[in-house]
Amino acid sequence: MAFNPFEMAQKQFDRVADQLNLSSSIRALLREPMREYAFTLPIRMDDGSMRVFKGYRVQHNDGRGPCKGGIRFAPNETIDTVRALATWMTWKCAVVDIPLGGGKGGIDCDTHELSMTEQERLCRAWVRALSSEVGPVQDVPAPDMNTRGYHMIWMLDEYEAIHRGKFPGFITGKPVGSGGSLGRTEATGYGVICTLNEACKTLGIDITKTRASIQGFGNVAYYACERYLKLGGKLICVSCWDNADKKSYCFKRESGVDIVELKKITNEHGEIDKVAAKGLGYEILPGDAWLEQDVDILVPAALENQINAETVNKIGKNVKIIAEGANGPTTPEADEVIKARGIYVIPDFLCNAGGVTCSYFEQVQCNMNYFWEKDEVLSKLDQKMSAAYHAVHQMHVDKGVYMRDAAYMIAIDRVAKACVARGWAMN
Ligand code: GLU
């Protein structure tokens, strides 16, 4: 059966809803998105032809504030993937206690096949399709897979042209100098390592004596690697997608991965040149090899459904911590195996919440029209992430529950309270 991320998100929710004894009205409200949009985007291509793309936006819940979440440019994007990701955004904003709800958007497209001008037209068309459904006080998009600052500024420009004014709070992840926040690009990866560092301290593990293997080499993975190396850890393996071969590969070097050196041989789609990497002494291994390494720490920082019933038994025997940089990397079946092995998991919507936390800081700075120094942004980010991590760990200890369930308990409780207070559900 094909993997369905939304079924997985609902399964995770139902489990914790049972443990929390949630009322039927709260369950009915929170296990479905409040609103969802699916639409076509006819685009004039550079060669004069027309192509029709599918666009999506799902607003899962806005009980605690405007919906918030990125827009993915993903081949074969489906409404169910966007639903799952929107749901996880609700829990993500709640677990770090920022006044935002959850949303997510997507366009079914492959950026390998699109020029910059075609991508610009797609961005503008997406905003036109949703111009009255999104906005600073309704639903605030941001970058995600295959979208960056320049996509955000095209979207903002289109939104401002329609609404005739300046609305920098419409979108986050904007370039610095165009309403963006310093530190936003690094924030997700740095946040992952902030929670990992706190976890090491809690578990009595000396991070400088650890070895890690990371899946991915995109924005989240890169800055996670950077921060982990700065803290003195040893990075053994990273991985990336290879579009020509339509599969991913791992790049392993026992003496340590040098991310700056690898970045120099990485193209604009995030693909590392295999021949050049071999020349630098890296072993090129199959896509799942990152799981099998003799390491203490695994960081899935690529896609959903990577640690599943088929792959979970590949996890190396010395792994102590899994820090989930990606959204939904681990399926409920794999969770059972991880739990039985006693591996400590920092669950995705806690671990990778640094991006949206910094997006919130970006909104705050835009609203004040006063921008902070990078150190100030990053120290506020650290505070938020550490506080959220310790609250979840404490819940895990107090209730004797799996870390993912502990994070869900905190997040669901906050969202449920806000919805009950508004009269949307009953206790
Ligand atoms: N796309 C990021 C995420 O999955 C960031 C969302 C945001 O900044 O709104 O958390």
Coordinates of C-alpha atoms and ligand atoms in Angstrom, one line a residue:
M1 CA 0.0 0.0 0.0
A2 CA 1.3 3.5 -0.9
F3 CA 2.5 5.6 2.0
N4 CA 0.0 8.2 3.0
P5 CA 1.5 10.9 5.3
F6 CA -1.9 12.2 6.3
E7 CA -3.0 8.8 7.6
M8 CA 0.2 8.7 9.5
A9 CA -0.4 12.2 11.1
Q10 CA -3.9 11.1 12.1
K11 CA -2.6 7.8 13.5
Q12 CA -0.1 9.7 15.7
F13 CA -2.9 12.1 16.8
D14 CA -5.4 9.4 17.6
R15 CA -2.9 7.6 19.8
V16 CA -2.3 10.6 21.9
A17 CA -6.0 11.7 21.8
D18 CA -6.7 8.3 23.5
Q19 CA -4.0 8.9 26.1
L20 CA -5.3 12.4 26.8
N21 CA -8.9 11.2 26.9
L22 CA -9.9 14.0 24.5
S23 CA -13.6 14.7 23.9
S24 CA -15.2 13.7 20.6
S25 CA -15.7 17.3 19.5
I26 CA -12.0 18.1 20.1
R27 CA -10.9 15.0 18.2
A28 CA -13.3 15.7 15.3
L29 CA -11.9 19.2 15.0
L30 CA -8.2 18.5 15.3
R31 CA -7.9 15.4 13.2
E32 CA -9.0 17.3 10.1
P33 CA -7.9 20.5 8.5
M34 CA -10.2 23.5 9.0
R35 CA -9.9 24.6 5.3
E36 CA -8.2 23.4 2.2
Y37 CA -7.7 24.7 -1.3
A38 CA -6.7 22.8 -4.4
F39 CA -6.5 24.7 -7.7
T40 CA -5.0 24.7 -11.2
L41 CA -2.3 27.2 -12.2
P42 CA -2.0 27.7 -16.0
I43 CA 1.5 29.0 -16.7
R44 CA 2.9 30.4 -20.0
M45 CA 6.3 28.6 -20.4
D46 CA 9.4 30.4 -21.8
D47 CA 9.0 28.6 -25.1
G48 CA 5.5 30.0 -25.6
S49 CA 3.7 26.8 -24.7
M50 CA 1.2 26.5 -21.8
R51 CA 1.4 24.1 -18.8
V52 CA -1.1 23.6 -16.1
F53 CA 0.2 22.9 -12.6
K54 CA -1.7 21.8 -9.5
G55 CA -1.5 24.1 -6.4
Y56 CA -2.5 23.5 -2.8
R57 CA -2.9 25.3 0.5
V58 CA -4.2 23.6 3.6
Q59 CA -5.1 25.5 6.8
H60 CA -5.2 22.9 9.5
N61 CA -5.9 25.0 12.6
D62 CA -5.8 28.7 13.5
G63 CA -7.2 28.6 17.1
R64 CA -3.9 30.0 18.4
G65 CA -3.2 32.5 15.7
P66 CA -2.9 32.8 11.9
C67 CA -1.9 29.7 10.0
K68 CA 1.8 29.4 9.4
G69 CA 3.8 27.1 7.2
G70 CA 5.9 26.8 4.1
I71 CA 5.3 26.2 0.4
R72 CA 6.9 23.2 -1.3
F73 CA 7.8 22.9 -4.9
A74 CA 7.6 19.1 -5.0
P75 CA 7.2 16.6 -7.9
N76 CA 4.1 14.5 -7.3
E77 CA 2.8 16.7 -4.5
T78 CA -0.5 15.5 -3.2
I79 CA -3.3 17.0 -1.1
D80 CA -2.6 14.3 1.6
T81 CA 1.0 15.2 1.9
V82 CA 0.1 18.9 2.3
R83 CA -2.6 18.0 4.8
A84 CA -0.1 16.1 6.9
L85 CA 2.5 18.8 6.8
A86 CA -0.1 21.4 7.7
T87 CA -1.2 19.3 10.7
W88 CA 2.4 19.0 11.9
M89 CA 2.8 22.8 11.6
T90 CA -0.1 23.2 14.1
W91 CA 1.7 21.0 16.6
K92 CA 5.1 22.6 15.8
C93 CA 3.9 26.2 16.5
A94 CA 2.2 25.0 19.7
V95 CA 5.1 23.0 21.1
V96 CA 7.4 26.0 20.9
D97 CA 4.5 28.2 22.2
I98 CA 4.4 30.8 19.4
P99 CA 1.0 32.4 18.7
L100 CA 0.5 30.8 15.3
G101 CA -1.6 28.0 13.8
G102 CA -0.7 25.4 11.1
G103 CA -0.8 25.5 7.4
K104 CA 1.2 24.3 4.4
G105 CA 1.2 24.8 0.7
G106 CA 2.6 23.1 -2.4
I107 CA 2.8 23.1 -6.1
D108 CA 3.2 19.8 -8.0
C109 CA 6.3 20.7 -10.1
D110 CA 9.9 19.7 -10.6
T111 CA 12.3 22.7 -10.3
H112 CA 14.9 20.8 -12.5
E113 CA 12.5 21.5 -15.4
L114 CA 11.7 25.1 -14.7
S115 CA 13.6 28.3 -15.5
M116 CA 13.7 31.2 -12.9
T117 CA 11.1 33.1 -14.9
E118 CA 8.8 30.2 -15.0
Q119 CA 9.2 29.7 -11.3
E120 CA 8.4 33.4 -10.8
R121 CA 5.2 33.0 -12.8
L122 CA 4.3 30.0 -10.7
C123 CA 4.8 32.0 -7.5
R124 CA 2.7 34.9 -8.6
A125 CA 0.0 32.6 -9.9
W126 CA -0.2 30.8 -6.6
V127 CA -0.7 34.1 -4.8
R128 CA -3.3 35.3 -7.2
A129 CA -5.2 32.0 -6.7
L130 CA -5.3 32.5 -3.0
S131 CA -5.1 36.3 -2.6
S132 CA -8.0 36.6 -0.2
E133 CA -7.4 33.4 1.7
V134 CA -3.8 34.2 2.8
G135 CA -2.4 37.3 4.5
P136 CA -0.6 38.6 7.6
V137 CA -3.6 38.0 9.9
Q138 CA -4.9 34.9 8.1
D139 CA -2.2 32.6 6.8
V140 CA 1.5 33.3 6.4
P141 CA 3.6 31.2 4.0
A142 CA 7.3 30.6 4.1
P143 CA 10.0 28.6 2.3
D144 CA 10.1 24.9 2.4
M145 CA 11.5 22.2 0.0
N146 CA 12.8 23.8 -3.2
T147 CA 11.7 27.3 -2.3
R148 CA 13.9 30.1 -1.1
G149 CA 14.0 33.8 -0.3
Y150 CA 13.6 34.9 -3.9
H151 CA 10.4 32.9 -4.3
M152 CA 9.1 34.6 -1.1
I153 CA 9.8 38.1 -2.4
W154 CA 8.0 37.4 -5.7
M155 CA 5.0 36.2 -3.7
L156 CA 5.1 39.2 -1.5
D157 CA 5.4 41.5 -4.5
E158 CA 2.3 39.9 -6.1
Y159 CA 0.3 40.1 -2.8
E160 CA 1.2 43.8 -2.3
A161 CA 0.2 44.6 -5.9
I162 CA -3.2 43.0 -5.4
H163 CA -3.8 44.5 -2.0
R164 CA -2.2 47.9 -2.8
G165 CA 0.0 48.5 0.2
K166 CA 3.1 47.1 2.0
F167 CA 2.4 43.9 4.0
P168 CA 5.8 42.5 5.0
G169 CA 4.1 40.2 7.5
F170 CA 2.3 38.3 4.6
I171 CA 5.3 36.0 4.2
T172 CA 8.5 35.0 6.0
G173 CA 11.8 33.7 4.9
K174 CA 12.3 36.9 2.8
P175 CA 15.8 37.9 1.8
V176 CA 17.7 40.0 4.3
G177 CA 17.3 43.6 3.3
S178 CA 13.8 42.9 1.9
G179 CA 12.1 42.3 5.2
G180 CA 13.9 39.1 6.1
S181 CA 15.5 38.3 9.4
L182 CA 19.1 37.6 9.9
G183 CA 19.6 34.0 10.9
R184 CA 16.4 32.7 9.2
T185 CA 18.3 30.6 6.6
E186 CA 20.3 28.8 9.3
A187 CA 17.5 28.7 11.9
T188 CA 16.0 25.2 11.2
G189 CA 19.4 23.4 11.1
Y190 CA 20.7 25.3 14.1
G191 CA 17.5 24.6 16.0
V192 CA 17.9 20.8 15.3
I193 CA 21.4 20.9 16.9
C194 CA 20.2 23.1 19.8
T195 CA 17.8 20.4 20.8
L196 CA 20.4 17.7 20.1
N197 CA 22.9 19.4 22.3
E198 CA 20.4 19.8 25.1
A199 CA 19.5 16.1 24.7
C200 CA 23.2 15.1 25.0
K201 CA 23.5 17.1 28.2
T202 CA 20.3 15.6 29.6
L203 CA 21.4 12.0 28.8
G204 CA 25.0 12.6 30.0
I205 CA 26.5 12.2 26.5
D206 CA 29.6 14.3 25.7
I207 CA 28.8 15.7 22.3
T208 CA 32.5 16.2 21.4
K209 CA 32.9 12.4 21.6
T210 CA 29.9 11.6 19.4
R211 CA 29.8 10.6 15.7
A212 CA 26.8 11.5 13.5
S213 CA 25.3 10.5 10.2
I214 CA 22.9 12.9 8.5
Q215 CA 20.4 12.2 5.7
G216 CA 20.3 15.2 3.3
F217 CA 22.6 18.1 2.3
G218 CA 19.9 20.8 1.8
N219 CA 19.3 23.9 3.8
V220 CA 18.3 22.1 7.0
A221 CA 21.0 19.4 6.8
Y222 CA 23.8 21.8 5.9
Y223 CA 23.3 24.2 8.9
A224 CA 22.7 21.2 11.2
C225 CA 26.1 19.9 10.1
E226 CA 27.7 23.3 10.5
R227 CA 26.5 23.7 14.1
Y228 CA 27.2 20.1 15.0
L229 CA 30.8 20.3 13.8
K230 CA 31.2 23.6 15.7
L231 CA 30.2 21.9 18.9
G232 CA 32.9 19.4 18.3
G233 CA 31.0 16.4 16.9
K234 CA 32.4 14.1 14.2
L235 CA 30.3 13.9 11.0
I236 CA 30.8 10.7 9.1
C237 CA 28.1 10.7 6.4
V238 CA 25.7 13.0 4.5
S239 CA 23.4 12.2 1.5
C240 CA 21.7 13.8 -1.4
W241 CA 19.4 13.2 -4.3
D242 CA 20.8 12.5 -7.8
N243 CA 18.3 13.6 -10.4
A244 CA 20.1 11.9 -13.3
D245 CA 19.9 8.5 -11.6
K246 CA 16.6 9.3 -9.9
K247 CA 17.8 8.1 -6.5
S248 CA 19.9 9.3 -3.6
Y249 CA 23.5 8.5 -2.5
C250 CA 25.4 8.7 0.7
F251 CA 28.8 10.4 0.9
K252 CA 30.9 8.8 3.6
R253 CA 34.4 9.6 4.9
E254 CA 35.6 7.9 8.0
S255 CA 38.1 10.7 8.7
G256 CA 35.2 13.2 8.7
V257 CA 33.0 15.1 6.3
D258 CA 34.1 18.6 5.3
I259 CA 30.9 20.4 4.4
V260 CA 32.6 23.5 3.0
E261 CA 34.6 21.3 0.6
L262 CA 31.4 19.3 -0.4
K263 CA 29.4 22.5 -0.9
K264 CA 31.9 23.6 -3.5
I265 CA 31.1 20.6 -5.6
T266 CA 27.3 20.8 -5.1
N267 CA 25.1 22.2 -7.9
E268 CA 22.1 24.7 -7.5
H269 CA 19.7 21.7 -7.0
G270 CA 21.7 20.5 -4.0
E271 CA 23.3 17.5 -5.8
I272 CA 26.9 16.6 -4.9
D273 CA 29.2 15.7 -7.8
K274 CA 30.0 12.0 -7.2
V275 CA 33.2 11.9 -9.3
A276 CA 34.6 15.0 -7.5
A277 CA 33.6 13.6 -4.1
K278 CA 35.4 10.3 -4.9
G279 CA 38.5 12.3 -5.7
L280 CA 38.3 13.9 -2.3
G281 CA 38.2 10.5 -0.6
Y282 CA 34.5 10.0 0.0
E283 CA 32.9 6.6 -0.4
I284 CA 29.7 6.8 -2.5
L285 CA 27.1 4.5 -1.0
P286 CA 23.4 3.6 -1.6
G287 CA 20.8 6.0 -0.3
D288 CA 19.9 4.1 2.9
A289 CA 23.5 3.7 4.0
W290 CA 23.3 6.7 6.3
L291 CA 21.2 4.6 8.7
E292 CA 23.7 1.8 8.9
Q293 CA 26.7 3.7 10.1
D294 CA 28.6 3.1 13.3
V295 CA 27.4 6.4 14.9
D296 CA 25.8 7.7 18.0
I297 CA 23.5 10.2 16.3
L298 CA 21.2 10.0 13.3
V299 CA 19.7 13.1 11.8
P300 CA 17.1 12.5 9.1
A301 CA 17.0 15.9 7.4
A302 CA 15.4 15.2 4.0
L303 CA 11.9 13.8 3.5
E304 CA 9.0 12.1 5.2
N305 CA 8.8 8.2 5.4
Q306 CA 12.6 7.5 5.5
I307 CA 12.7 5.4 8.7
N308 CA 9.9 2.9 8.1
A309 CA 9.1 -0.8 8.5
E310 CA 11.5 -1.7 5.7
T311 CA 14.5 0.5 6.8
V312 CA 14.2 0.7 10.6
N313 CA 16.2 -2.5 11.1
K314 CA 19.2 -1.0 9.3
I315 CA 19.8 1.4 12.1
G316 CA 23.3 1.0 13.4
K317 CA 23.7 -0.8 16.7
N318 CA 25.4 2.1 18.5
V319 CA 22.8 4.7 17.7
K320 CA 21.6 6.5 20.8
I321 CA 19.7 9.6 19.5
I322 CA 17.6 10.3 16.4
A323 CA 17.1 14.0 15.9
E324 CA 14.4 14.5 13.3
G325 CA 15.3 17.5 11.1
A326 CA 12.8 16.5 8.4
N327 CA 9.0 16.5 8.8
G328 CA 7.5 13.0 9.3
P329 CA 10.7 11.0 8.7
T330 CA 9.6 8.1 10.9
T331 CA 6.5 6.0 10.5
P332 CA 4.5 4.7 13.5
E333 CA 5.6 1.1 12.7
A334 CA 9.3 2.2 12.9
D335 CA 8.5 4.1 16.1
E336 CA 7.7 0.8 17.8
V337 CA 11.1 -0.7 16.9
I338 CA 12.9 2.4 18.0
K339 CA 11.0 2.5 21.2
A340 CA 11.8 -1.2 21.9
R341 CA 15.5 -0.5 21.2
G342 CA 15.5 2.4 23.7
I343 CA 16.8 4.9 21.1
Y344 CA 16.0 8.5 22.2
V345 CA 14.0 10.4 19.6
I346 CA 13.8 14.2 19.4
P347 CA 10.5 14.3 17.4
D348 CA 10.3 16.3 14.2
F349 CA 7.9 19.0 15.1
L350 CA 10.0 19.9 18.1
C351 CA 13.4 19.2 16.6
N352 CA 12.9 21.2 13.4
A353 CA 10.8 24.1 14.9
G354 CA 13.7 26.5 14.7
G355 CA 12.6 27.6 11.2
V356 CA 9.1 28.6 12.1
T357 CA 10.3 30.1 15.4
C358 CA 12.6 32.4 13.4
S359 CA 9.8 33.1 11.0
Y360 CA 7.8 34.3 14.0
F361 CA 10.8 36.6 15.0
E362 CA 10.8 37.9 11.4
Q363 CA 7.1 38.8 11.7
V364 CA 7.7 40.6 15.0
Q365 CA 10.7 42.5 13.5
C366 CA 8.6 43.5 10.4
N367 CA 5.7 44.6 12.6
M368 CA 8.1 46.8 14.7
N369 CA 10.0 47.8 11.6
Y370 CA 13.1 47.3 13.6
F371 CA 15.5 44.5 12.8
W372 CA 17.7 42.7 15.4
E373 CA 21.4 41.8 15.2
K374 CA 22.0 38.2 14.2
D375 CA 23.3 37.3 17.7
E376 CA 20.1 38.5 19.2
V377 CA 18.0 36.4 16.8
L378 CA 20.0 33.3 17.4
S379 CA 20.1 33.7 21.2
K380 CA 16.3 34.1 21.3
L381 CA 16.1 31.0 19.0
D382 CA 18.2 29.0 21.4
Q383 CA 16.1 30.0 24.4
K384 CA 12.9 29.0 22.7
M385 CA 14.2 25.7 21.4
S386 CA 15.8 24.7 24.7
A387 CA 12.7 25.6 26.7
A388 CA 10.5 23.6 24.4
Y389 CA 12.9 20.6 24.4
H390 CA 13.1 20.6 28.3
A391 CA 9.3 20.8 28.6
V392 CA 8.9 17.8 26.3
H393 CA 11.7 15.8 28.0
Q394 CA 10.1 16.5 31.4
M395 CA 6.7 15.3 30.1
H396 CA 8.4 12.2 28.8
V397 CA 9.9 11.5 32.3
D398 CA 6.8 12.5 34.3
K399 CA 4.3 10.4 32.3
G400 CA 6.7 7.7 31.2
V401 CA 5.7 8.2 27.6
Y402 CA 7.7 8.1 24.3
M403 CA 9.2 11.5 23.4
R404 CA 7.0 11.9 20.3
D405 CA 3.9 11.3 22.5
A406 CA 5.2 13.7 25.1
A407 CA 5.6 16.5 22.4
Y408 CA 2.1 15.7 21.1
M409 CA 0.6 15.9 24.6
I410 CA 2.0 19.4 25.1
A411 CA 1.0 20.6 21.7
I412 CA -2.5 19.1 21.5
D413 CA -3.3 20.3 25.0
R414 CA -2.4 23.9 24.0
V415 CA -4.4 23.8 20.7
A416 CA -7.4 22.1 22.3
K417 CA -7.5 24.7 25.1
A418 CA -7.5 27.6 22.6
C419 CA -10.2 25.9 20.5
V420 CA -12.4 25.2 23.5
A421 CA -11.9 28.8 24.7
R422 CA -13.2 30.0 21.4
G423 CA -16.3 27.8 21.5
W424 CA -15.1 25.5 18.7
A425 CA -15.2 22.3 20.7
M426 CA -16.2 21.0 24.2
N427 CA -14.1 19.3 26.8
Ligands
GLU1 N1 8.8 25.1 6.2 C1 9.3 25.2 7.5 C2 8.8 24.1 8.4 O1 8.4 23.1 7.9 C3 9.2 26.6 8.1 C4 7.8 27.1 8.1 C5 7.6 28.6 8.5 O2 8.7 29.3 8.7 O3 6.5 29.1 8.5 O4 8.8 24.2 9.6

